[in-house]
Structures are given as C-alpha cells and as structure tokens.
Amino acid sequence: GNSVTQMEGPVTLSEEAFLTINCTYTATGYPSLFWYVQYPGEGLQLLLKATKADDKGSNKGFEATYRKETTSFHLEKGSVQVSDSAVYFCALLSQAGTALIFGKGTTLSVSS
Amino acid sequence: EAGVTQFPSHSVIEKGQTVTLRCDPISGHDNLYWYRRVMGKEIKFLLHFVKESKQDESGMPNNRFLAERTGGTYSTLKVQPAELEDSGVYFCASSPLGVTQYFGPGTRLTVL
C-alpha cells in the first residue's frame, strides 16, 4: 500500500544552518507530494507541493523536488530561522485516492 | 477569504460521554475531510464528503463515530460513547477540486 517515511526527529539547528528533512514514499502510479507545517499552537498549513516528477515546490525559502527515481521528496532550506521551529509533515495523495497519507512528522527546533 | 474553522478548539470529557466536533470548510469547497492524530502517531484519514455525500469512510475506526454534512456546508463528527483511545487531535480539511487540501486548526480531544 501507499506509505510515507520521514526522518526521525527532533532536529535541532542553530539559526542560519542548512536544513534537510528526508522523505521517501511508496505508491503506485504518480502521486502528488506535499509538505505541511504545524507551528506551535496552530493548525496544519500547506508549505509546498509537487504534482509530477521533477517538479520543484518552493515557498518561504523552503524547497523540495519530486524525485521519482529515488521516490523521494526531501525538504531543504538554506538558512533556517528561529521562526521556522515547527513540526513538518510529508504527505502524498495517490492518483486514485482522496485521502492524504502522512509521515509521522519531524520536529524542528532552531535556536538563536 | 476565511479559512477552515473548527469548534471547539479543546474538549475534555469523561469516558462514556458524547462529544460533537464541528467543521466549517472554506466557502465553496465541495470536498470536506476529517483526519485524526493520536499522540505520537501519524495523521490518519477518517472520511471524505463531496457536498453532503460520504465518498469514502474507510478510515472511520468503528461505529462509535458518526459524521454528517447536512446541506453540504458544515460538518459534524460525533463520538458516542467516547473511549480513552479516542483522545487526539481531530483535523478537518476542505478542497475545491480534491487535490490541495486546506486544514483547520484542529480540535484537541481528551477523554479521561
């Protein structure tokens, strides 16, 4: 079946450090891929998405590229800020399905 | 444009009691979804409405959970009777076309 695997957290970084959160997926066909973020005390927000192979999603300095050959959608940011501290969720939507399938989430903590 | 809203934000009830959660989707979004995150686990799909019809309720855990969407606008999710394992955060999401889903802030349910 379809599944998403994220790197275990928490991830602790200093401000301005480079961030990578790994995400790999298992799915039939060509799913759409998403990163959602949950800031403390808030709900889930869509951070970025990609709907086909080699697409790059980007928003707020974050990027992720849909890699079909490695079934990956790793999240990257060149220079993190304290305000980026949050829980990040990788998710997929299969071609045939309607339900998002989420990874377990990765907690990022950025200190100044 | 108002986002997805959920009420209440928190609910604390005793085992055996009934709780009703409400979700108001973004205006004009025909697709409405319920998800749940139990402590430390993935966010899991519960069910999907298109307008007032249940399209997919494969994620509903058991018959103690009842979801409705009368008139195709807001939706309610009732848990009756609540059990300890029902504790978690219940998210609602809506979508105009079924690809990108926009989430509400969630309702944190605690069953004592």
PDB file of N, CA and C in Angstrom, chain B residues 22-96:
ATOM      1  N   ARG B  22     -17.237  20.206  15.326  1.00  0.00           N
ATOM      2  CA  ARG B  22     -17.794  20.873  14.153  1.00  0.00           C
ATOM      3  C   ARG B  22     -16.693  21.431  13.279  1.00  0.00           C
ATOM      4  N   CYS B  23     -16.940  21.397  11.979  1.00  0.00           N
ATOM      5  CA  CYS B  23     -16.008  21.932  10.986  1.00  0.00           C
ATOM      6  C   CYS B  23     -16.769  22.778   9.983  1.00  0.00           C
ATOM      7  N   ASP B  24     -16.292  23.996   9.771  1.00  0.00           N
ATOM      8  CA  ASP B  24     -16.817  24.848   8.712  1.00  0.00           C
ATOM      9  C   ASP B  24     -15.752  24.983   7.636  1.00  0.00           C
ATOM     10  N   PRO B  25     -16.018  24.449   6.446  1.00  0.00           N
ATOM     11  CA  PRO B  25     -14.997  24.493   5.394  1.00  0.00           C
ATOM     12  C   PRO B  25     -14.899  25.880   4.766  1.00  0.00           C
ATOM     13  N   ILE B  26     -13.937  26.054   3.920  1.00  0.00           N
ATOM     14  CA  ILE B  26     -13.837  27.286   3.135  1.00  0.00           C
ATOM     15  C   ILE B  26     -15.050  27.350   2.213  1.00  0.00           C
ATOM     16  N   SER B  27     -15.653  28.508   2.131  1.00  0.00           N
ATOM     17  CA  SER B  27     -16.852  28.688   1.333  1.00  0.00           C
ATOM     18  C   SER B  27     -16.623  28.248  -0.115  1.00  0.00           C
ATOM     19  N   GLY B  28     -17.542  27.420  -0.610  1.00  0.00           N
ATOM     20  CA  GLY B  28     -17.445  26.966  -1.991  1.00  0.00           C
ATOM     21  C   GLY B  28     -16.692  25.665  -2.186  1.00  0.00           C
ATOM     22  N   HIS B  29     -16.058  25.169  -1.111  1.00  0.00           N
ATOM     23  CA  HIS B  29     -15.330  23.899  -1.221  1.00  0.00           C
ATOM     24  C   HIS B  29     -16.304  22.735  -1.048  1.00  0.00           C
ATOM     25  N   ASP B  30     -16.450  21.937  -2.105  1.00  0.00           N
ATOM     26  CA  ASP B  30     -17.365  20.806  -2.041  1.00  0.00           C
ATOM     27  C   ASP B  30     -16.775  19.627  -1.260  1.00  0.00           C
ATOM     28  N   ASN B  31     -15.448  19.526  -1.264  1.00  0.00           N
ATOM     29  CA  ASN B  31     -14.783  18.392  -0.622  1.00  0.00           C
ATOM     30  C   ASN B  31     -14.439  18.738   0.826  1.00  0.00           C
ATOM     31  N   LEU B  32     -14.804  17.840   1.731  1.00  0.00           N
ATOM     32  CA  LEU B  32     -14.508  18.028   3.142  1.00  0.00           C
ATOM     33  C   LEU B  32     -13.987  16.717   3.696  1.00  0.00           C
ATOM     34  N   TYR B  33     -12.935  16.819   4.498  1.00  0.00           N
ATOM     35  CA  TYR B  33     -12.248  15.631   5.014  1.00  0.00           C
ATOM     36  C   TYR B  33     -12.091  15.752   6.535  1.00  0.00           C
ATOM     37  N   TRP B  34     -12.116  14.614   7.187  1.00  0.00           N
ATOM     38  CA  TRP B  34     -11.748  14.523   8.600  1.00  0.00           C
ATOM     39  C   TRP B  34     -10.529  13.616   8.736  1.00  0.00           C
ATOM     40  N   TYR B  35      -9.600  14.074   9.585  1.00  0.00           N
ATOM     41  CA  TYR B  35      -8.400  13.312   9.908  1.00  0.00           C
ATOM     42  C   TYR B  35      -8.225  13.313  11.428  1.00  0.00           C
ATOM     43  N   ARG B  36      -7.387  12.404  11.914  1.00  0.00           N
ATOM     44  CA  ARG B  36      -7.124  12.354  13.343  1.00  0.00           C
ATOM     45  C   ARG B  36      -5.656  12.031  13.578  1.00  0.00           C
ATOM     46  N   ARG B  37      -5.087  12.681  14.584  1.00  0.00           N
ATOM     47  CA  ARG B  37      -3.729  12.335  15.007  1.00  0.00           C
ATOM     48  C   ARG B  37      -3.768  11.933  16.467  1.00  0.00           C
ATOM     49  N   VAL B  38      -3.549  10.660  16.692  1.00  0.00           N
ATOM     50  CA  VAL B  38      -3.417  10.157  18.047  1.00  0.00           C
ATOM     51  C   VAL B  38      -1.985  10.409  18.488  1.00  0.00           C
ATOM     52  N   MET B  39      -1.767  10.631  19.766  1.00  0.00           N
ATOM     53  CA  MET B  39      -0.467  11.005  20.302  1.00  0.00           C
ATOM     54  C   MET B  39       0.664  10.167  19.736  1.00  0.00           C
ATOM     55  N   GLY B  40       1.647  10.851  19.128  1.00  0.00           N
ATOM     56  CA  GLY B  40       2.848  10.176  18.650  1.00  0.00           C
ATOM     57  C   GLY B  40       2.694   9.384  17.380  1.00  0.00           C
ATOM     58  N   LYS B  41       1.509   9.383  16.826  1.00  0.00           N
ATOM     59  CA  LYS B  41       1.289   8.595  15.608  1.00  0.00           C
ATOM     60  C   LYS B  41       1.090   9.514  14.396  1.00  0.00           C
ATOM     61  N   GLU B  42       0.927   8.869  13.230  1.00  0.00           N
ATOM     62  CA  GLU B  42       0.691   9.647  12.020  1.00  0.00           C
ATOM     63  C   GLU B  42      -0.703  10.265  12.031  1.00  0.00           C
ATOM     64  N   ILE B  43      -0.870  11.286  11.234  1.00  0.00           N
ATOM     65  CA  ILE B  43      -2.188  11.834  10.972  1.00  0.00           C
ATOM     66  C   ILE B  43      -2.895  10.836  10.048  1.00  0.00           C
ATOM     67  N   LYS B  44      -4.065  10.388  10.484  1.00  0.00           N
ATOM     68  CA  LYS B  44      -4.780   9.340   9.733  1.00  0.00           C
ATOM     69  C   LYS B  44      -6.109   9.866   9.205  1.00  0.00           C
ATOM     70  N   PHE B  45      -6.414   9.500   7.983  1.00  0.00           N
ATOM     71  CA  PHE B  45      -7.669   9.845   7.332  1.00  0.00           C
ATOM     72  C   PHE B  45      -8.839   9.134   7.995  1.00  0.00           C
ATOM     73  N   LEU B  46      -9.938   9.854   8.158  1.00  0.00           N
ATOM     74  CA  LEU B  46     -11.158   9.250   8.672  1.00  0.00           C
ATOM     75  C   LEU B  46     -12.211   9.116   7.575  1.00  0.00           C
ATOM     76  N   LEU B  47     -12.600  10.256   6.982  1.00  0.00           N
ATOM     77  CA  LEU B  47     -13.587  10.162   5.908  1.00  0.00           C
ATOM     78  C   LEU B  47     -13.597  11.402   5.039  1.00  0.00           C
ATOM     79  N   HIS B  48     -14.308  11.285   3.920  1.00  0.00           N
ATOM     80  CA  HIS B  48     -14.346  12.312   2.882  1.00  0.00           C
ATOM     81  C   HIS B  48     -15.787  12.512   2.420  1.00  0.00           C
ATOM     82  N   PHE B  49     -16.213  13.769   2.429  1.00  0.00           N
ATOM     83  CA  PHE B  49     -17.509  14.150   1.869  1.00  0.00           C
ATOM     84  C   PHE B  49     -17.298  14.884   0.549  1.00  0.00           C
ATOM     85  N   VAL B  50     -18.196  14.643  -0.393  1.00  0.00           N
ATOM     86  CA  VAL B  50     -18.357  15.547  -1.514  1.00  0.00           C
ATOM     87  C   VAL B  50     -19.759  16.105  -1.383  1.00  0.00           C
ATOM     88  N   LYS B  51     -19.837  17.379  -1.166  1.00  0.00           N
ATOM     89  CA  LYS B  51     -21.093  18.028  -0.778  1.00  0.00           C
ATOM     90  C   LYS B  51     -21.650  17.274   0.428  1.00  0.00           C
ATOM     91  N   GLU B  52     -22.875  16.774   0.347  1.00  0.00           N
ATOM     92  CA  GLU B  52     -23.430  16.114   1.528  1.00  0.00           C
ATOM     93  C   GLU B  52     -23.238  14.606   1.523  1.00  0.00           C
ATOM     94  N   SER B  53     -22.599  14.077   0.483  1.00  0.00           N
ATOM     95  CA  SER B  53     -22.461  12.625   0.343  1.00  0.00           C
ATOM     96  C   SER B  53     -21.111  12.139   0.866  1.00  0.00           C
ATOM     97  N   LYS B  54     -21.147  11.015   1.568  1.00  0.00           N
ATOM     98  CA  LYS B  54     -19.916  10.374   2.015  1.00  0.00           C
ATOM     99  C   LYS B  54     -19.307   9.615   0.837  1.00  0.00           C
ATOM    100  N   GLN B  55     -18.122  10.052   0.424  1.00  0.00           N
ATOM    101  CA  GLN B  55     -17.444   9.399  -0.684  1.00  0.00           C
ATOM    102  C   GLN B  55     -16.566   8.238  -0.226  1.00  0.00           C
ATOM    103  N   ASP B  56     -15.979   8.417   0.926  1.00  0.00           N
ATOM    104  CA  ASP B  56     -15.043   7.412   1.425  1.00  0.00           C
ATOM    105  C   ASP B  56     -15.024   7.519   2.940  1.00  0.00           C
ATOM    106  N   GLU B  57     -15.461   6.488   3.614  1.00  0.00           N
ATOM    107  CA  GLU B  57     -15.398   6.487   5.072  1.00  0.00           C
ATOM    108  C   GLU B  57     -14.585   5.292   5.563  1.00  0.00           C
ATOM    109  N   SER B  58     -13.621   4.904   4.754  1.00  0.00           N
ATOM    110  CA  SER B  58     -12.822   3.722   5.066  1.00  0.00           C
ATOM    111  C   SER B  58     -11.941   3.904   6.304  1.00  0.00           C
ATOM    112  N   GLY B  59     -11.705   5.141   6.708  1.00  0.00           N
ATOM    113  CA  GLY B  59     -10.842   5.373   7.855  1.00  0.00           C
ATOM    114  C   GLY B  59     -11.561   5.483   9.188  1.00  0.00           C
ATOM    115  N   MET B  60     -12.876   5.449   9.174  1.00  0.00           N
ATOM    116  CA  MET B  60     -13.629   5.556  10.430  1.00  0.00           C
ATOM    117  C   MET B  60     -13.318   4.329  11.283  1.00  0.00           C
ATOM    118  N   PRO B  61     -12.891   4.538  12.523  1.00  0.00           N
ATOM    119  CA  PRO B  61     -12.398   3.418  13.328  1.00  0.00           C
ATOM    120  C   PRO B  61     -13.470   2.417  13.742  1.00  0.00           C
ATOM    121  N   ASN B  62     -14.666   2.889  14.017  1.00  0.00           N
ATOM    122  CA  ASN B  62     -15.733   1.978  14.442  1.00  0.00           C
ATOM    123  C   ASN B  62     -17.058   2.738  14.448  1.00  0.00           C
ATOM    124  N   ASN B  63     -18.129   2.043  14.829  1.00  0.00           N
ATOM    125  CA  ASN B  63     -19.455   2.671  14.728  1.00  0.00           C
ATOM    126  C   ASN B  63     -19.761   3.628  15.868  1.00  0.00           C
ATOM    127  N   ARG B  64     -18.782   3.920  16.705  1.00  0.00           N
ATOM    128  CA  ARG B  64     -18.982   4.974  17.712  1.00  0.00           C
ATOM    129  C   ARG B  64     -18.788   6.354  17.097  1.00  0.00           C
ATOM    130  N   PHE B  65     -18.284   6.384  15.887  1.00  0.00           N
ATOM    131  CA  PHE B  65     -18.033   7.643  15.199  1.00  0.00           C
ATOM    132  C   PHE B  65     -19.093   7.847  14.125  1.00  0.00           C
ATOM    133  N   LEU B  66     -19.722   9.041  14.145  1.00  0.00           N
ATOM    134  CA  LEU B  66     -20.729   9.354  13.145  1.00  0.00           C
ATOM    135  C   LEU B  66     -20.459  10.746  12.592  1.00  0.00           C
ATOM    136  N   ALA B  67     -20.294  10.831  11.280  1.00  0.00           N
ATOM    137  CA  ALA B  67     -20.060  12.128  10.639  1.00  0.00           C
ATOM    138  C   ALA B  67     -21.245  12.481   9.762  1.00  0.00           C
ATOM    139  N   GLU B  68     -21.569  13.766   9.772  1.00  0.00           N
ATOM    140  CA  GLU B  68     -22.662  14.254   8.934  1.00  0.00           C
ATOM    141  C   GLU B  68     -22.262  15.561   8.280  1.00  0.00           C
ATOM    142  N   ARG B  69     -22.898  15.826   7.162  1.00  0.00           N
ATOM    143  CA  ARG B  69     -22.681  17.101   6.482  1.00  0.00           C
ATOM    144  C   ARG B  69     -23.998  17.497   5.814  1.00  0.00           C
ATOM    145  N   THR B  70     -24.902  17.925   6.616  1.00  0.00           N
ATOM    146  CA  THR B  70     -26.235  18.285   6.145  1.00  0.00           C
ATOM    147  C   THR B  70     -26.166  19.532   5.291  1.00  0.00           C
ATOM    148  N   GLY B  71     -26.782  19.466   4.114  1.00  0.00           N
ATOM    149  CA  GLY B  71     -26.819  20.633   3.242  1.00  0.00           C
ATOM    150  C   GLY B  71     -25.504  20.908   2.545  1.00  0.00           C
ATOM    151  N   GLY B  72     -24.527  20.069   2.761  1.00  0.00           N
ATOM    152  CA  GLY B  72     -23.258  20.243   2.073  1.00  0.00           C
ATOM    153  C   GLY B  72     -22.432  21.422   2.535  1.00  0.00           C
ATOM    154  N   THR B  73     -22.733  21.942   3.718  1.00  0.00           N
ATOM    155  CA  THR B  73     -21.928  23.064   4.224  1.00  0.00           C
ATOM    156  C   THR B  73     -21.033  22.584   5.354  1.00  0.00           C
ATOM    157  N   TYR B  74     -21.400  22.878   6.595  1.00  0.00           N
ATOM    158  CA  TYR B  74     -20.539  22.461   7.701  1.00  0.00           C
ATOM    159  C   TYR B  74     -20.722  20.973   7.974  1.00  0.00           C
ATOM    160  N   SER B  75     -19.791  20.431   8.700  1.00  0.00           N
ATOM    161  CA  SER B  75     -19.840  19.014   9.049  1.00  0.00           C
ATOM    162  C   SER B  75     -19.680  18.846  10.558  1.00  0.00           C
ATOM    163  N   THR B  76     -20.264  17.787  11.067  1.00  0.00           N
ATOM    164  CA  THR B  76     -20.069  17.421  12.470  1.00  0.00           C
ATOM    165  C   THR B  76     -19.535  15.992  12.557  1.00  0.00           C
ATOM    166  N   LEU B  77     -18.744  15.767  13.576  1.00  0.00           N
ATOM    167  CA  LEU B  77     -18.225  14.433  13.870  1.00  0.00           C
ATOM    168  C   LEU B  77     -18.568  14.140  15.316  1.00  0.00           C
ATOM    169  N   LYS B  78     -19.410  13.134  15.512  1.00  0.00           N
ATOM    170  CA  LYS B  78     -19.860  12.782  16.851  1.00  0.00           C
ATOM    171  C   LYS B  78     -19.185  11.498  17.294  1.00  0.00           C
ATOM    172  N   VAL B  79     -18.747  11.494  18.523  1.00  0.00           N
ATOM    173  CA  VAL B  79     -18.162  10.292  19.123  1.00  0.00           C
ATOM    174  C   VAL B  79     -19.048   9.909  20.300  1.00  0.00           C
ATOM    175  N   GLN B  80     -19.638   8.698  20.216  1.00  0.00           N
ATOM    176  CA  GLN B  80     -20.609   8.294  21.227  1.00  0.00           C
ATOM    177  C   GLN B  80     -20.640   6.771  21.373  1.00  0.00           C
ATOM    178  N   PRO B  81     -20.287   6.215  22.517  1.00  0.00           N
ATOM    179  CA  PRO B  81     -19.659   6.877  23.653  1.00  0.00           C
ATOM    180  C   PRO B  81     -18.155   6.982  23.463  1.00  0.00           C
ATOM    181  N   ALA B  82     -17.551   8.009  24.019  1.00  0.00           N
ATOM    182  CA  ALA B  82     -16.109   8.199  23.869  1.00  0.00           C
ATOM    183  C   ALA B  82     -15.327   7.198  24.719  1.00  0.00           C
ATOM    184  N   GLU B  83     -14.207   6.738  24.182  1.00  0.00           N
ATOM    185  CA  GLU B  83     -13.294   5.850  24.886  1.00  0.00           C
ATOM    186  C   GLU B  83     -11.946   6.549  25.028  1.00  0.00           C
ATOM    187  N   LEU B  84     -11.112   6.028  25.918  1.00  0.00           N
ATOM    188  CA  LEU B  84      -9.811   6.654  26.181  1.00  0.00           C
ATOM    189  C   LEU B  84      -8.980   6.781  24.912  1.00  0.00           C
ATOM    190  N   GLU B  85      -9.048   5.742  24.064  1.00  0.00           N
ATOM    191  CA  GLU B  85      -8.198   5.729  22.867  1.00  0.00           C
ATOM    192  C   GLU B  85      -8.650   6.719  21.790  1.00  0.00           C
ATOM    193  N   ASP B  86      -9.771   7.394  22.035  1.00  0.00           N
ATOM    194  CA  ASP B  86     -10.245   8.402  21.079  1.00  0.00           C
ATOM    195  C   ASP B  86      -9.529   9.733  21.272  1.00  0.00           C
ATOM    196  N   SER B  87      -8.758   9.867  22.328  1.00  0.00           N
ATOM    197  CA  SER B  87      -8.023  11.113  22.569  1.00  0.00           C
ATOM    198  C   SER B  87      -7.048  11.391  21.436  1.00  0.00           C
ATOM    199  N   GLY B  88      -6.973  12.647  21.067  1.00  0.00           N
ATOM    200  CA  GLY B  88      -6.073  13.038  19.989  1.00  0.00           C
ATOM    201  C   GLY B  88      -6.505  14.378  19.425  1.00  0.00           C
ATOM    202  N   VAL B  89      -5.919  14.739  18.306  1.00  0.00           N
ATOM    203  CA  VAL B  89      -6.293  15.975  17.624  1.00  0.00           C
ATOM    204  C   VAL B  89      -7.048  15.608  16.356  1.00  0.00           C
ATOM    205  N   TYR B  90      -8.225  16.185  16.216  1.00  0.00           N
ATOM    206  CA  TYR B  90      -9.072  15.926  15.052  1.00  0.00           C
ATOM    207  C   TYR B  90      -8.982  17.120  14.115  1.00  0.00           C
ATOM    208  N   PHE B  91      -8.540  16.854  12.907  1.00  0.00           N
ATOM    209  CA  PHE B  91      -8.394  17.903  11.901  1.00  0.00           C
ATOM    210  C   PHE B  91      -9.478  17.774  10.844  1.00  0.00           C
ATOM    211  N   CYS B  92      -9.907  18.910  10.378  1.00  0.00           N
ATOM    212  CA  CYS B  92     -10.813  18.979   9.245  1.00  0.00           C
ATOM    213  C   CYS B  92     -10.063  19.694   8.124  1.00  0.00           C
ATOM    214  N   ALA B  93     -10.351  19.301   6.896  1.00  0.00           N
ATOM    215  CA  ALA B  93      -9.746  19.952   5.742  1.00  0.00           C
ATOM    216  C   ALA B  93     -10.798  20.100   4.655  1.00  0.00           C
ATOM    217  N   SER B  94     -10.608  21.084   3.787  1.00  0.00           N
ATOM    218  CA  SER B  94     -11.510  21.209   2.648  1.00  0.00           C
ATOM    219  C   SER B  94     -10.709  21.473   1.389  1.00  0.00           C
ATOM    220  N   SER B  95     -11.348  21.216   0.264  1.00  0.00           N
ATOM    221  CA  SER B  95     -10.672  21.343  -1.019  1.00  0.00           C
ATOM    222  C   SER B  95     -11.707  21.639  -2.100  1.00  0.00           C
ATOM    223  N   PRO B  96     -11.369  22.496  -3.035  1.00  0.00           N
ATOM    224  CA  PRO B  96     -12.316  22.757  -4.125  1.00  0.00           C
ATOM    225  C   PRO B  96     -12.339  21.636  -5.167  1.00  0.00           C
TER     226      PRO B  96
END
